[in-house]
Amino acid sequence: MRFPFIPSFSAAPAALTSLMLTLPLSAQPLPPELFLPPFPELGRTTSAGVAASASPRSAGEAASGLLGRWVTASGNLEVEIAPCGQPQPQPLCGTVTRVLGHRSMARDGEMQPVDARPAVGMQILRGLTLAASEDPQASGAPWFGEIYNRENGRTYRCRVHLGTTGGARHDLVVRPYVFTPLFGQTQHWQRAGAELAQQAQPKETP
């Protein structure tokens, strides 16, 4: 997955964003905390200063909408979101359960990911924790953690919340970013069942 960045509307952030847009992703500056230890430790980290633990009951109720299998925005991967381990119900992690396609999202001419390990079993969402300032019962309450990009081998911060499609909460809004959510781009992941049902619908013939 390639994560381009959007410009802001104030002078200073706009200048920084303009510089980032001119650099290849591998050359863009990342804060030191994004260079994280190997996978087992990543599941226990959260975005510093942004997320903290809610009460177990309220966090569990809020997490129920995120749990399950999702298809990434590229359509390449099916990812299962579940508690990382103890203590439950948070933090949450997302593990690849199935490869659905091989459409590259890398720059032109770069068709192979930096991380050549098999995708199945890879943990690409890590340490998702409900923001302490948010009401767990509120629709679309954000979770913060990390997302791993196997195409360039880097880890980014991310914000995740449930979105709506036609009035129903069927999509997962995932925003990878650097420094702040302002410098990121939103992706929409679909429920695996909804995605498969959509593909199974007969197409109209002209």
mmCIF file of C-alpha atoms in Angstrom:
data_model
loop_
_atom_site.group_PDB
_atom_site.id
_atom_site.type_symbol
_atom_site.label_atom_id
_atom_site.label_comp_id
_atom_site.label_asym_id
_atom_site.label_seq_id
_atom_site.Cartn_x
_atom_site.Cartn_y
_atom_site.Cartn_z
ATOM 1 C CA MET A 1 0.000 0.000 0.000
ATOM 2 C CA ARG A 2 1.217 3.477 -0.842
ATOM 3 C CA PHE A 3 0.072 6.332 1.352
ATOM 4 C CA PRO A 4 0.201 9.720 -0.394
ATOM 5 C CA PHE A 5 -0.355 12.800 1.686
ATOM 6 C CA ILE A 6 -2.801 15.665 1.335
ATOM 7 C CA PRO A 7 -2.028 19.386 1.620
ATOM 8 C CA SER A 8 -3.308 21.483 4.506
ATOM 9 C CA PHE A 9 -4.746 24.967 4.326
ATOM 10 C CA SER A 10 -2.377 26.873 6.621
ATOM 11 C CA ALA A 11 0.961 28.238 5.452
ATOM 12 C CA ALA A 12 3.379 26.256 7.623
ATOM 13 C CA PRO A 13 1.774 22.796 7.291
ATOM 14 C CA ALA A 14 1.246 23.455 3.582
ATOM 15 C CA ALA A 15 4.962 24.062 3.086
ATOM 16 C CA LEU A 16 5.825 20.845 4.934
ATOM 17 C CA THR A 17 3.258 18.868 2.960
ATOM 18 C CA SER A 18 4.553 20.293 -0.322
ATOM 19 C CA LEU A 19 8.047 19.108 0.571
ATOM 20 C CA MET A 20 6.757 15.628 1.484
ATOM 21 C CA LEU A 21 4.858 15.357 -1.787
ATOM 22 C CA THR A 22 8.063 15.961 -3.767
ATOM 23 C CA LEU A 23 9.988 13.220 -1.969
ATOM 24 C CA PRO A 24 9.750 9.483 -2.637
ATOM 25 C CA LEU A 25 7.978 7.693 0.199
ATOM 26 C CA SER A 26 11.222 6.041 1.319
ATOM 27 C CA ALA A 27 12.810 9.495 1.756
ATOM 28 C CA GLN A 28 9.969 11.161 3.628
ATOM 29 C CA PRO A 29 10.799 12.014 7.256
ATOM 30 C CA LEU A 30 9.172 9.866 9.896
ATOM 31 C CA PRO A 31 9.171 10.544 13.637
ATOM 32 C CA PRO A 32 11.492 8.252 15.649
ATOM 33 C CA GLU A 33 8.609 6.473 17.362
ATOM 34 C CA LEU A 34 7.483 5.034 14.010
ATOM 35 C CA PHE A 35 10.630 2.910 13.798
ATOM 36 C CA LEU A 36 9.199 0.231 16.006
ATOM 37 C CA PRO A 37 10.489 -3.110 17.353
ATOM 38 C CA PRO A 38 9.571 -6.461 15.722
ATOM 39 C CA PHE A 39 5.995 -7.682 15.366
ATOM 40 C CA PRO A 40 5.343 -9.239 18.824
ATOM 41 C CA GLU A 41 6.072 -5.935 20.559
ATOM 42 C CA LEU A 42 4.108 -3.803 18.114
ATOM 43 C CA GLY A 43 0.818 -5.301 19.223
ATOM 44 C CA ARG A 44 1.322 -3.778 22.659
ATOM 45 C CA THR A 45 2.029 -0.185 21.552
ATOM 46 C CA THR A 46 -0.298 2.770 21.080
ATOM 47 C CA SER A 47 0.104 6.230 19.552
ATOM 48 C CA ALA A 48 1.723 8.233 22.328
ATOM 49 C CA GLY A 49 -0.350 11.052 23.755
ATOM 50 C CA VAL A 50 -3.383 10.243 21.590
ATOM 51 C CA ALA A 51 -4.984 7.050 22.856
ATOM 52 C CA ALA A 52 -5.495 5.571 26.307
ATOM 53 C CA SER A 53 -7.516 2.792 27.882
ATOM 54 C CA ALA A 54 -11.233 3.136 28.401
ATOM 55 C CA SER A 55 -13.101 0.991 30.897
ATOM 56 C CA PRO A 56 -13.125 -2.714 29.883
ATOM 57 C CA ARG A 57 -16.905 -2.829 29.489
ATOM 58 C CA SER A 58 -17.229 0.367 27.422
ATOM 59 C CA ALA A 59 -14.208 -0.518 25.280
ATOM 60 C CA GLY A 60 -15.616 -3.966 24.651
ATOM 61 C CA GLU A 61 -18.941 -2.539 23.498
ATOM 62 C CA ALA A 62 -17.205 -0.058 21.197
ATOM 63 C CA ALA A 63 -14.865 -2.722 19.810
ATOM 64 C CA SER A 64 -17.688 -5.049 18.807
ATOM 65 C CA GLY A 65 -18.356 -3.053 15.639
ATOM 66 C CA LEU A 66 -14.725 -3.255 14.512
ATOM 67 C CA LEU A 67 -14.264 -6.971 15.117
ATOM 68 C CA GLY A 68 -14.403 -9.361 12.202
ATOM 69 C CA ARG A 69 -13.007 -9.587 8.688
ATOM 70 C CA TRP A 70 -12.476 -6.648 6.362
ATOM 71 C CA VAL A 71 -11.271 -6.274 2.765
ATOM 72 C CA THR A 72 -8.636 -3.574 2.299
ATOM 73 C CA ALA A 73 -9.192 -0.587 0.008
ATOM 74 C CA SER A 74 -7.033 -2.138 -2.722
ATOM 75 C CA GLY A 75 -9.075 -5.348 -2.617
ATOM 76 C CA ASN A 76 -5.850 -7.302 -2.162
ATOM 77 C CA LEU A 77 -6.178 -8.536 1.408
ATOM 78 C CA GLU A 78 -8.757 -9.830 3.855
ATOM 79 C CA VAL A 79 -7.859 -8.716 7.385
ATOM 80 C CA GLU A 80 -9.373 -9.986 10.633
ATOM 81 C CA ILE A 81 -9.582 -7.510 13.510
ATOM 82 C CA ALA A 82 -9.535 -9.095 16.969
ATOM 83 C CA PRO A 83 -8.047 -8.415 20.422
ATOM 84 C CA CYS A 84 -4.242 -8.567 20.299
ATOM 85 C CA GLY A 85 -4.157 -10.658 23.459
ATOM 86 C CA GLN A 86 -4.348 -9.851 27.142
ATOM 87 C CA PRO A 87 -5.779 -7.714 28.607
ATOM 88 C CA GLN A 88 -8.944 -7.851 26.543
ATOM 89 C CA PRO A 89 -10.961 -6.244 24.991
ATOM 90 C CA GLN A 90 -8.253 -3.845 23.814
ATOM 91 C CA PRO A 91 -5.896 -3.198 22.180
ATOM 92 C CA LEU A 92 -7.047 -4.576 18.826
ATOM 93 C CA CYS A 93 -4.897 -5.944 16.004
ATOM 94 C CA GLY A 94 -5.565 -6.770 12.359
ATOM 95 C CA THR A 95 -4.090 -9.934 10.830
ATOM 96 C CA VAL A 96 -4.144 -10.914 7.157
ATOM 97 C CA THR A 97 -6.280 -14.046 6.735
ATOM 98 C CA ARG A 98 -6.489 -14.262 2.948
ATOM 99 C CA VAL A 99 -4.898 -12.847 -0.204
ATOM 100 C CA LEU A 100 -7.593 -11.824 -2.701
ATOM 101 C CA GLY A 101 -5.506 -10.045 -5.323
ATOM 102 C CA HIS A 102 -2.068 -8.799 -6.252
ATOM 103 C CA ARG A 103 -2.714 -5.276 -7.491
ATOM 104 C CA SER A 104 0.376 -3.210 -6.722
ATOM 105 C CA MET A 105 -0.126 0.202 -5.126
ATOM 106 C CA ALA A 106 3.576 1.052 -5.275
ATOM 107 C CA ARG A 107 5.146 3.709 -7.488
ATOM 108 C CA ASP A 108 5.431 2.992 -11.203
ATOM 109 C CA GLY A 109 8.104 0.414 -11.894
ATOM 110 C CA GLU A 110 8.042 -0.948 -8.332
ATOM 111 C CA MET A 111 5.900 -4.065 -8.517
ATOM 112 C CA GLN A 112 7.447 -6.035 -5.648
ATOM 113 C CA PRO A 113 6.935 -5.167 -1.958
ATOM 114 C CA VAL A 114 9.986 -4.551 0.188
ATOM 115 C CA ASP A 115 8.661 -7.105 2.689
ATOM 116 C CA ALA A 116 8.614 -10.320 0.657
ATOM 117 C CA ARG A 117 7.272 -12.534 3.458
ATOM 118 C CA PRO A 118 3.944 -14.309 2.832
ATOM 119 C CA ALA A 119 1.099 -11.898 3.556
ATOM 120 C CA VAL A 120 -1.163 -14.455 5.281
ATOM 121 C CA GLY A 121 -0.614 -14.281 9.026
ATOM 122 C CA MET A 122 1.024 -10.860 8.840
ATOM 123 C CA GLN A 123 -0.179 -8.354 11.418
ATOM 124 C CA ILE A 124 -0.751 -5.041 9.635
ATOM 125 C CA LEU A 125 -2.924 -3.239 12.221
ATOM 126 C CA ARG A 126 -1.427 -3.047 15.693
ATOM 127 C CA GLY A 127 -2.293 -1.678 19.100
ATOM 128 C CA LEU A 128 -5.621 -0.042 18.208
ATOM 129 C CA THR A 129 -6.915 1.650 21.341
ATOM 130 C CA LEU A 130 -10.062 3.693 21.860
ATOM 131 C CA ALA A 131 -9.296 7.390 22.319
ATOM 132 C CA ALA A 132 -9.769 8.217 25.997
ATOM 133 C CA SER A 133 -11.602 11.465 25.246
ATOM 134 C CA GLU A 134 -14.266 9.738 23.160
ATOM 135 C CA ASP A 135 -17.626 8.365 24.237
ATOM 136 C CA PRO A 136 -17.461 4.598 23.535
ATOM 137 C CA GLN A 137 -21.168 4.650 22.702
ATOM 138 C CA ALA A 138 -20.790 7.418 20.117
ATOM 139 C CA SER A 139 -21.137 6.445 16.476
ATOM 140 C CA GLY A 140 -17.768 6.444 14.737
ATOM 141 C CA ALA A 141 -15.634 6.784 17.887
ATOM 142 C CA PRO A 142 -11.990 6.757 16.692
ATOM 143 C CA TRP A 143 -9.352 4.204 17.571
ATOM 144 C CA PHE A 144 -5.634 4.962 17.266
ATOM 145 C CA GLY A 145 -2.715 2.639 16.634
ATOM 146 C CA GLU A 146 -0.289 1.648 13.869
ATOM 147 C CA ILE A 147 -0.578 0.276 10.356
ATOM 148 C CA TYR A 148 2.200 -1.634 8.605
ATOM 149 C CA ASN A 149 2.848 -1.046 4.894
ATOM 150 C CA ARG A 150 4.539 -4.140 3.487
ATOM 151 C CA GLU A 151 5.224 -2.438 0.159
ATOM 152 C CA ASN A 152 7.819 -0.139 1.713
ATOM 153 C CA GLY A 153 8.404 -1.979 4.997
ATOM 154 C CA ARG A 154 7.388 1.004 7.142
ATOM 155 C CA THR A 155 4.944 1.474 9.995
ATOM 156 C CA TYR A 156 2.682 4.524 10.220
ATOM 157 C CA ARG A 157 0.295 5.829 12.802
ATOM 158 C CA CYS A 158 -3.356 5.376 11.927
ATOM 159 C CA ARG A 159 -6.842 6.379 12.994
ATOM 160 C CA VAL A 160 -9.689 3.895 12.534
ATOM 161 C CA HIS A 161 -13.443 4.250 12.935
ATOM 162 C CA LEU A 162 -16.661 2.813 11.570
ATOM 163 C CA GLY A 163 -18.205 4.593 8.607
ATOM 164 C CA THR A 164 -21.588 4.424 6.949
ATOM 165 C CA THR A 165 -22.668 3.150 3.557
ATOM 166 C CA GLY A 166 -26.263 3.880 2.620
ATOM 167 C CA GLY A 167 -27.153 4.506 6.253
ATOM 168 C CA ALA A 168 -25.625 1.211 7.442
ATOM 169 C CA ARG A 169 -22.280 0.943 9.187
ATOM 170 C CA HIS A 170 -20.573 -1.356 6.712
ATOM 171 C CA ASP A 171 -17.216 0.277 6.035
ATOM 172 C CA LEU A 172 -14.107 0.779 8.128
ATOM 173 C CA VAL A 173 -12.478 4.177 7.710
ATOM 174 C CA VAL A 174 -8.698 3.793 8.006
ATOM 175 C CA ARG A 175 -6.422 6.845 7.873
ATOM 176 C CA PRO A 176 -2.640 6.201 7.897
ATOM 177 C CA TYR A 177 -0.650 9.344 8.670
ATOM 178 C CA VAL A 178 2.689 10.888 9.619
ATOM 179 C CA PHE A 179 2.932 13.216 12.660
ATOM 180 C CA THR A 180 -0.799 14.092 12.658
ATOM 181 C CA PRO A 181 -3.931 12.831 10.857
ATOM 182 C CA LEU A 182 -3.725 16.041 8.796
ATOM 183 C CA PHE A 183 -0.839 14.454 6.864
ATOM 184 C CA GLY A 184 -2.525 11.289 5.682
ATOM 185 C CA GLN A 185 -5.082 9.816 3.337
ATOM 186 C CA THR A 186 -8.323 8.046 4.140
ATOM 187 C CA GLN A 187 -9.032 4.501 2.975
ATOM 188 C CA HIS A 188 -12.368 2.666 3.115
ATOM 189 C CA TRP A 189 -12.283 -1.041 3.940
ATOM 190 C CA GLN A 190 -15.399 -3.147 3.374
ATOM 191 C CA ARG A 191 -16.859 -5.965 5.425
ATOM 192 C CA ALA A 192 -15.640 -9.211 3.871
ATOM 193 C CA GLY A 193 -19.168 -10.599 3.565
ATOM 194 C CA ALA A 194 -20.495 -7.385 2.005
ATOM 195 C CA GLU A 195 -17.611 -7.337 -0.457
ATOM 196 C CA LEU A 196 -18.182 -10.938 -1.524
ATOM 197 C CA ALA A 197 -21.938 -10.384 -1.858
ATOM 198 C CA GLN A 198 -21.324 -7.331 -4.033
ATOM 199 C CA GLN A 199 -19.003 -9.299 -6.311
ATOM 200 C CA ALA A 200 -21.588 -12.085 -6.606
ATOM 201 C CA GLN A 201 -24.335 -9.769 -7.874
ATOM 202 C CA PRO A 202 -25.014 -10.215 -11.618
ATOM 203 C CA LYS A 203 -23.876 -7.293 -13.742
ATOM 204 C CA GLU A 204 -26.313 -5.584 -16.060
ATOM 205 C CA THR A 205 -25.715 -6.168 -19.743
ATOM 206 C CA PRO A 206 -25.936 -3.175 -22.094
#
